[in-house]
Structure formats: C-alpha cells, structure tokens
C-alpha cells in the first residue's frame, strides 16, 4: 500500500509570502494531522482534519490554516511567512476508529525555508 | 497544557551497550506511543502502550508504561548502529475537547560501531 505522500519536498519562500503544502493520506484513512518540527522544539501539533472537518488545532496563529478535500487529501496554508516558520512540516494519517490506539503514519515532510 | 519531558536529550554509546530513555509527564495519558525518526524521514511507530504497568517487548527493545499512566521508558539491550535515530514518545490526552497527540522533544541516539 502507498504511504503518506507530501509535496513539495522542499519549499523556499521569502518573508511575507504565502506557502501551500500538500498531503495525500494512506488509502482508507480519514484523519489527517499536520505537525511542525522546528529545530530544538520537537513535533508541535498544528491541525487535525477528519471527514473534511477541522477537529482540533494547536497553539498556532490564524495565519496557519488548512483544509481537507472529499478524497481526504489535505492542504496546509501558511500566510504572511515569518523567519521562524522555517521548519519541517510533517503530515500524518490514521484511521479514526479507536483513535488513541491507532498508529499515525507519517510522510517524509516538506522542508520550508524562509529567507 | 500537557507536556512530555524526554531524557536524555542526546545519547552516544558504543555498539553492544544497553541504554534507557525516559518520558515523563505530570499529566495522565490514555495511551502512549513511541516513534523512531531517521534523518530525512517521518517518524515510524514502534509501539503503543495502553494499560498502566504494561510492558511490551519488540526484539531488543522493551517499553514500559508507568502504573499511573504518566510516564514511560524505552530500554534497548545490546544496541546496534542500526538503532541510531531520534526516539520520540507521544501521549494521547485522556479526554475532553482538546483531543490530540502530544510529542516529547525526543532523544537523539547515536550507536557507534
């Protein structure tokens, strides 16, 4: 089975620009999660989508937003980019049933660099 | 805010040595997961522990969930260079509207041949 795929692999932007990151979950998974992995800070939870709805969001400003499409793929949008947004953005998917016991299957991430 | 503290942050050992990584919190978690992440890749699940006091073994890796479901440990016996990577613990909160997986900052393990 195909794993979680993320695109692009690398993205270089300048301050103030907007970035769009994409994620395709494993077939049959309805939940998609986004995390930010910045140096020294570990994985920080950004957003969780299931069945097209935002189920929870982490402690990030509103310029971080996203959506989930009918085919369960997802986009993460970051507006008004700041230098501290430079990080690896990871997407994960899982089955919704028995959520807390399900593994989250991660993609290999999008490396976002802000110049 | 639920936090998971991992220790040590960095660990460099020789092949064949044993090691233990700790994951501690003041909060109770409904379950706790351990992941390993290698450079350039996303984290991969190693194990999920659910019951307080639970012990799970995965070849040379032994995982334990604390009785109060607030802490966990990962013990590796006879470490090998292939065990090198970032080990992350992650806990699901025990309910409420803020349902999410909280990650520790990780333990970066280097096993030297």
CSV table of C-alpha atoms in Angstrom, one decimal:
chain,number,residue,atom,x,y,z
A,1,UNK,CA,0.0,0.0,0.0
A,2,UNK,CA,1.2,3.5,-0.8
A,3,UNK,CA,2.3,5.5,2.2
A,4,UNK,CA,1.5,9.1,3.1
A,5,UNK,CA,2.9,11.4,0.4
A,6,UNK,CA,3.8,15.1,0.8
A,7,UNK,CA,4.7,17.7,-1.7
A,8,UNK,CA,6.8,19.6,-2.4
A,9,UNK,CA,9.8,18.1,-0.7
A,10,UNK,CA,11.5,21.4,-0.3
A,11,UNK,CA,10.0,24.9,-0.5
A,12,UNK,CA,11.9,28.2,-0.3
A,13,UNK,CA,10.0,31.4,0.3
A,14,UNK,CA,10.7,35.0,1.5
A,15,UNK,CA,9.2,36.8,4.4
A,16,UNK,CA,5.6,37.9,3.8
A,17,UNK,CA,4.9,35.3,1.1
A,18,UNK,CA,2.3,32.5,1.3
A,19,UNK,CA,3.1,28.8,1.2
A,20,UNK,CA,0.9,25.8,0.4
A,21,UNK,CA,1.8,22.3,1.4
A,22,UNK,CA,0.0,19.2,0.3
A,23,UNK,CA,-0.6,15.8,1.8
A,24,UNK,CA,-2.2,12.6,0.5
A,25,UNK,CA,-3.1,10.1,3.2
A,26,UNK,CA,-3.0,6.3,3.1
A,27,UNK,CA,-6.0,4.9,1.3
A,28,UNK,CA,-8.8,4.3,3.8
A,29,UNK,CA,-7.6,6.8,6.3
A,30,UNK,CA,-10.0,9.6,7.0
A,31,UNK,CA,-7.9,11.6,9.6
A,32,UNK,CA,-5.0,13.8,8.6
A,33,UNK,CA,-2.8,15.6,11.0
A,34,UNK,CA,-0.2,18.4,10.5
A,35,UNK,CA,2.8,19.0,12.7
A,36,UNK,CA,5.7,21.5,12.7
A,37,UNK,CA,9.1,20.1,13.6
A,38,UNK,CA,11.4,23.1,14.2
A,39,UNK,CA,15.0,22.6,15.4
A,40,UNK,CA,15.0,22.1,19.2
A,41,UNK,CA,11.3,22.2,19.6
A,42,UNK,CA,10.2,18.7,18.7
A,43,UNK,CA,6.9,18.0,16.9
A,44,UNK,CA,4.3,20.6,17.5
A,45,UNK,CA,0.7,19.8,16.7
A,46,UNK,CA,-0.8,22.1,14.2
A,47,UNK,CA,-4.1,20.8,12.9
A,48,UNK,CA,-6.3,17.7,12.7
A,49,UNK,CA,-8.9,17.1,10.0
A,50,UNK,CA,-11.4,14.2,9.7
A,51,UNK,CA,-14.1,13.8,7.2
A,52,UNK,CA,-13.5,17.2,5.8
A,53,UNK,CA,-13.9,19.0,9.2
A,54,UNK,CA,-11.3,20.6,11.4
A,55,UNK,CA,-11.4,18.6,14.7
A,56,UNK,CA,-8.7,20.4,16.7
A,57,UNK,CA,-5.9,22.9,16.2
A,58,UNK,CA,-2.8,23.5,18.1
A,59,UNK,CA,-1.4,26.7,19.6
A,60,UNK,CA,-0.5,28.5,16.3
A,61,UNK,CA,-1.7,31.8,14.9
A,62,UNK,CA,-4.6,32.0,12.5
A,63,UNK,CA,-2.2,32.5,9.5
A,64,UNK,CA,-1.7,28.8,9.7
A,65,UNK,CA,-4.8,27.2,8.1
A,66,UNK,CA,-5.8,24.3,6.1
A,67,UNK,CA,-8.5,22.1,4.6
A,68,UNK,CA,-9.3,18.6,3.8
A,69,UNK,CA,-10.8,17.6,0.5
A,70,UNK,CA,-13.5,15.0,-0.3
A,71,UNK,CA,-10.8,12.5,-1.2
A,72,UNK,CA,-9.3,13.1,2.3
A,73,UNK,CA,-6.1,14.8,0.9
A,74,UNK,CA,-5.2,17.9,2.7
A,75,UNK,CA,-3.5,21.3,2.3
A,76,UNK,CA,-1.7,23.4,4.8
A,77,UNK,CA,-1.6,27.1,4.1
A,78,UNK,CA,0.8,29.5,5.8
A,79,UNK,CA,0.2,33.2,5.2
A,80,UNK,CA,2.5,36.2,5.9
A,81,UNK,CA,5.5,33.9,6.3
A,82,UNK,CA,8.0,34.8,9.1
A,83,UNK,CA,11.6,33.6,9.5
A,84,UNK,CA,10.6,31.4,12.5
A,85,UNK,CA,8.2,29.4,10.2
A,86,UNK,CA,11.3,27.7,8.8
A,87,UNK,CA,10.8,24.0,9.8
A,88,UNK,CA,10.0,20.6,8.6
A,89,UNK,CA,6.2,20.2,8.2
A,90,UNK,CA,5.0,16.7,8.7
A,91,UNK,CA,1.7,15.2,7.7
A,92,UNK,CA,0.3,12.0,9.2
A,93,UNK,CA,-2.8,10.0,8.6
A,94,UNK,CA,-4.7,7.4,10.6
A,95,UNK,CA,-8.0,5.6,10.9
A,96,UNK,CA,-10.5,7.5,13.0
A,97,UNK,CA,-11.8,4.4,14.9
A,98,UNK,CA,-10.1,3.7,18.2
A,99,UNK,CA,-8.1,6.8,17.5
A,100,UNK,CA,-5.8,6.8,20.6
A,101,UNK,CA,-4.6,3.3,19.8
A,102,UNK,CA,-4.0,3.9,16.1
A,103,UNK,CA,-0.6,4.5,14.7
A,104,UNK,CA,-0.1,7.8,12.9
A,105,UNK,CA,1.5,7.1,9.6
A,106,UNK,CA,3.8,10.0,8.7
A,107,UNK,CA,5.0,11.3,5.4
A,108,UNK,CA,8.6,12.4,4.9
A,109,UNK,CA,7.7,16.1,5.3
A,110,UNK,CA,8.1,19.3,3.5
A,111,UNK,CA,11.2,21.4,4.4
A,112,UNK,CA,10.1,25.0,4.4
A,113,UNK,CA,12.9,27.6,4.4
A,114,UNK,CA,12.1,31.3,4.8
A,115,UNK,CA,14.8,33.7,3.5
B,1,UNK,CA,-1.0,22.2,28.7
B,2,UNK,CA,0.2,18.6,28.7
B,3,UNK,CA,3.9,18.3,28.4
B,4,UNK,CA,6.1,15.3,27.9
B,5,UNK,CA,9.7,15.6,29.0
B,6,UNK,CA,12.2,13.2,27.5
B,7,UNK,CA,15.7,12.4,28.9
B,8,UNK,CA,18.4,12.3,28.0
B,9,UNK,CA,18.2,14.7,25.0
B,10,UNK,CA,21.3,13.2,23.4
B,11,UNK,CA,22.9,9.8,23.9
B,12,UNK,CA,26.1,8.5,22.2
B,13,UNK,CA,27.1,4.9,23.1
B,14,UNK,CA,29.2,2.0,21.7
B,15,UNK,CA,27.7,-1.0,20.0
B,16,UNK,CA,26.7,-3.7,22.5
B,17,UNK,CA,25.9,-1.3,25.3
B,18,UNK,CA,22.5,-1.1,27.0
B,19,UNK,CA,20.5,2.1,27.4
B,20,UNK,CA,17.3,3.5,28.8
B,21,UNK,CA,15.3,6.6,27.6
B,22,UNK,CA,12.7,8.2,29.8
B,23,UNK,CA,9.5,10.0,29.1
B,24,UNK,CA,7.8,11.8,32.0
B,25,UNK,CA,4.8,14.0,32.5
B,26,UNK,CA,2.6,15.4,35.3
B,27,UNK,CA,-0.4,14.5,33.2
B,28,UNK,CA,-2.2,11.2,32.7
B,29,UNK,CA,-2.4,9.9,29.2
B,30,UNK,CA,-5.0,7.4,27.8
B,31,UNK,CA,-2.2,5.8,25.8
B,32,UNK,CA,1.4,6.4,24.9
B,33,UNK,CA,3.3,5.7,21.7
B,34,UNK,CA,7.0,5.5,20.9
B,35,UNK,CA,8.2,6.5,17.4
B,36,UNK,CA,11.6,6.4,15.8
B,37,UNK,CA,12.6,9.0,13.2
B,38,UNK,CA,15.6,8.7,10.9
B,39,UNK,CA,17.2,11.7,9.0
B,40,UNK,CA,15.1,12.8,6.1
B,41,UNK,CA,12.2,10.6,7.0
B,42,UNK,CA,9.0,10.9,9.1
B,43,UNK,CA,8.6,9.2,12.4
B,44,UNK,CA,7.6,5.5,12.4
B,45,UNK,CA,5.6,3.9,15.2
B,46,UNK,CA,7.4,1.4,17.3
B,47,UNK,CA,4.8,0.6,20.0
B,48,UNK,CA,1.6,1.7,21.7
B,49,UNK,CA,1.1,1.1,25.4
B,50,UNK,CA,-2.4,1.5,26.9
B,51,UNK,CA,-2.6,-0.1,30.4
B,52,UNK,CA,-0.8,1.2,33.5
B,53,UNK,CA,2.2,-1.0,34.3
B,54,UNK,CA,2.1,-2.6,30.8
B,55,UNK,CA,5.4,-3.9,29.4
B,56,UNK,CA,5.9,-4.6,25.7
B,57,UNK,CA,8.9,-6.2,24.0
B,58,UNK,CA,10.0,-5.7,20.4
B,59,UNK,CA,13.1,-7.8,19.9
B,60,UNK,CA,15.8,-5.9,21.8
B,61,UNK,CA,13.5,-3.0,22.8
B,62,UNK,CA,11.5,-3.1,26.0
B,63,UNK,CA,8.8,-0.5,26.6
B,64,UNK,CA,7.1,0.2,29.9
B,65,UNK,CA,4.1,2.3,30.8
B,66,UNK,CA,4.1,3.7,34.3
B,67,UNK,CA,1.4,2.5,36.8
B,68,UNK,CA,-0.2,5.9,36.9
B,69,UNK,CA,0.0,6.3,33.1
B,70,UNK,CA,2.1,9.5,33.4
B,71,UNK,CA,5.5,8.1,32.3
B,72,UNK,CA,7.2,5.6,30.1
B,73,UNK,CA,10.6,4.1,29.4
B,74,UNK,CA,12.3,2.5,26.5
B,75,UNK,CA,15.2,0.1,27.2
B,76,UNK,CA,17.5,-1.1,24.4
B,77,UNK,CA,19.7,-4.1,25.0
B,78,UNK,CA,22.9,-4.6,23.1
B,79,UNK,CA,22.5,-1.6,21.0
B,80,UNK,CA,23.5,-1.8,17.3
B,81,UNK,CA,24.4,1.0,14.8
B,82,UNK,CA,21.0,0.4,13.1
B,83,UNK,CA,19.3,1.6,16.3
B,84,UNK,CA,20.7,5.1,15.6
B,85,UNK,CA,17.9,7.7,15.3
B,86,UNK,CA,15.6,10.1,17.1
B,87,UNK,CA,13.3,8.4,19.6
B,88,UNK,CA,10.0,10.2,20.3
B,89,UNK,CA,7.4,9.5,22.9
B,90,UNK,CA,3.9,10.8,22.3
B,91,UNK,CA,0.8,10.7,24.5
B,92,UNK,CA,-2.9,10.9,23.8
B,93,UNK,CA,-4.7,13.0,26.4
B,94,UNK,CA,-7.3,11.3,28.4
B,95,UNK,CA,-10.3,13.0,27.0
B,96,UNK,CA,-12.1,16.3,26.6
B,97,UNK,CA,-12.4,18.6,23.6
B,98,UNK,CA,-8.6,19.1,23.2
B,99,UNK,CA,-8.0,15.6,21.7
B,100,UNK,CA,-4.6,15.4,20.3
B,101,UNK,CA,-1.2,13.6,20.3
B,102,UNK,CA,1.5,15.4,22.3
B,103,UNK,CA,5.1,14.7,21.4
B,104,UNK,CA,8.2,15.0,23.6
B,105,UNK,CA,11.2,16.7,22.1
B,106,UNK,CA,13.0,13.4,21.5
B,107,UNK,CA,16.2,11.6,22.4
B,108,UNK,CA,18.8,11.6,19.7
B,109,UNK,CA,20.6,8.2,19.9
B,110,UNK,CA,23.9,7.5,18.2
B,111,UNK,CA,25.3,4.0,18.4
B,112,UNK,CA,28.9,3.8,17.3
B,113,UNK,CA,30.4,0.6,15.8
